[in-house]
XYZ file of C-alpha atoms in Angstrom:
54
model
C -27.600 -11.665 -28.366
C -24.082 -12.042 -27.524
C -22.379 -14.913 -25.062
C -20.300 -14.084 -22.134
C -18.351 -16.497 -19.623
C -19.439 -16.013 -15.969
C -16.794 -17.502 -13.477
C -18.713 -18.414 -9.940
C -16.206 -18.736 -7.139
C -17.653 -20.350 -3.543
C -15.794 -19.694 -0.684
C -15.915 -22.453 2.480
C -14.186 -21.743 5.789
C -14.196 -23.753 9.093
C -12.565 -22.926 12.441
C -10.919 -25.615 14.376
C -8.503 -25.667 16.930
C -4.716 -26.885 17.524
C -2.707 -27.605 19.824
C 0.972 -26.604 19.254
C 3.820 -24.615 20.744
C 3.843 -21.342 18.440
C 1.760 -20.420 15.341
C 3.703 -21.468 12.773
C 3.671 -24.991 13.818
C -0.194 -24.573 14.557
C -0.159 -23.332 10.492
C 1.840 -26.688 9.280
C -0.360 -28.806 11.651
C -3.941 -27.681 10.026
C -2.169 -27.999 6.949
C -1.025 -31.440 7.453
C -4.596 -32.737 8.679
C -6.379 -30.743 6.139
C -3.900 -32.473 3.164
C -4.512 -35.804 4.950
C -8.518 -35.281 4.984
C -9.156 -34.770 8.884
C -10.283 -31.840 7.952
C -13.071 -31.808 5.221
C -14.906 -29.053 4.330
C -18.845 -29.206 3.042
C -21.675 -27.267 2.400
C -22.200 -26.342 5.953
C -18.990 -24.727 6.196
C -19.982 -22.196 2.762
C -18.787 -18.652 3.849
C -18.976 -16.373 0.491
C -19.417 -16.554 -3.306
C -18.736 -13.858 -5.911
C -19.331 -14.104 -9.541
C -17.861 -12.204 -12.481
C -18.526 -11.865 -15.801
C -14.934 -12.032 -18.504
């Protein structure tokens, strides 16, 4: 029987809402409180996997 490596890849998405004046500073805000961890994703938030075999 021969061996094979699998690679499983989860995908977890969560909408919030900004406030700010355009949508590039709406972009740097969510990234800004998801780097500082007001924004945590979790299992509730799992969208998607995929696996594939290499």
């Amino acid at each position: 029987m021969k061996e094979f490596e699998a690679i499983i890849t989860e995908t977890l998405q969560k909408k919030v809402k900004v406030k700010a004046s355009n949508e590039t500073d709406a972009k740097i805000k969510a990234f800004n409180m998801y780097d500082n961890e007001e924004i945590v994703l979790g299992s509730n938030d799992f969208w998607d996997y995929s696996i594939e075999v290499v």
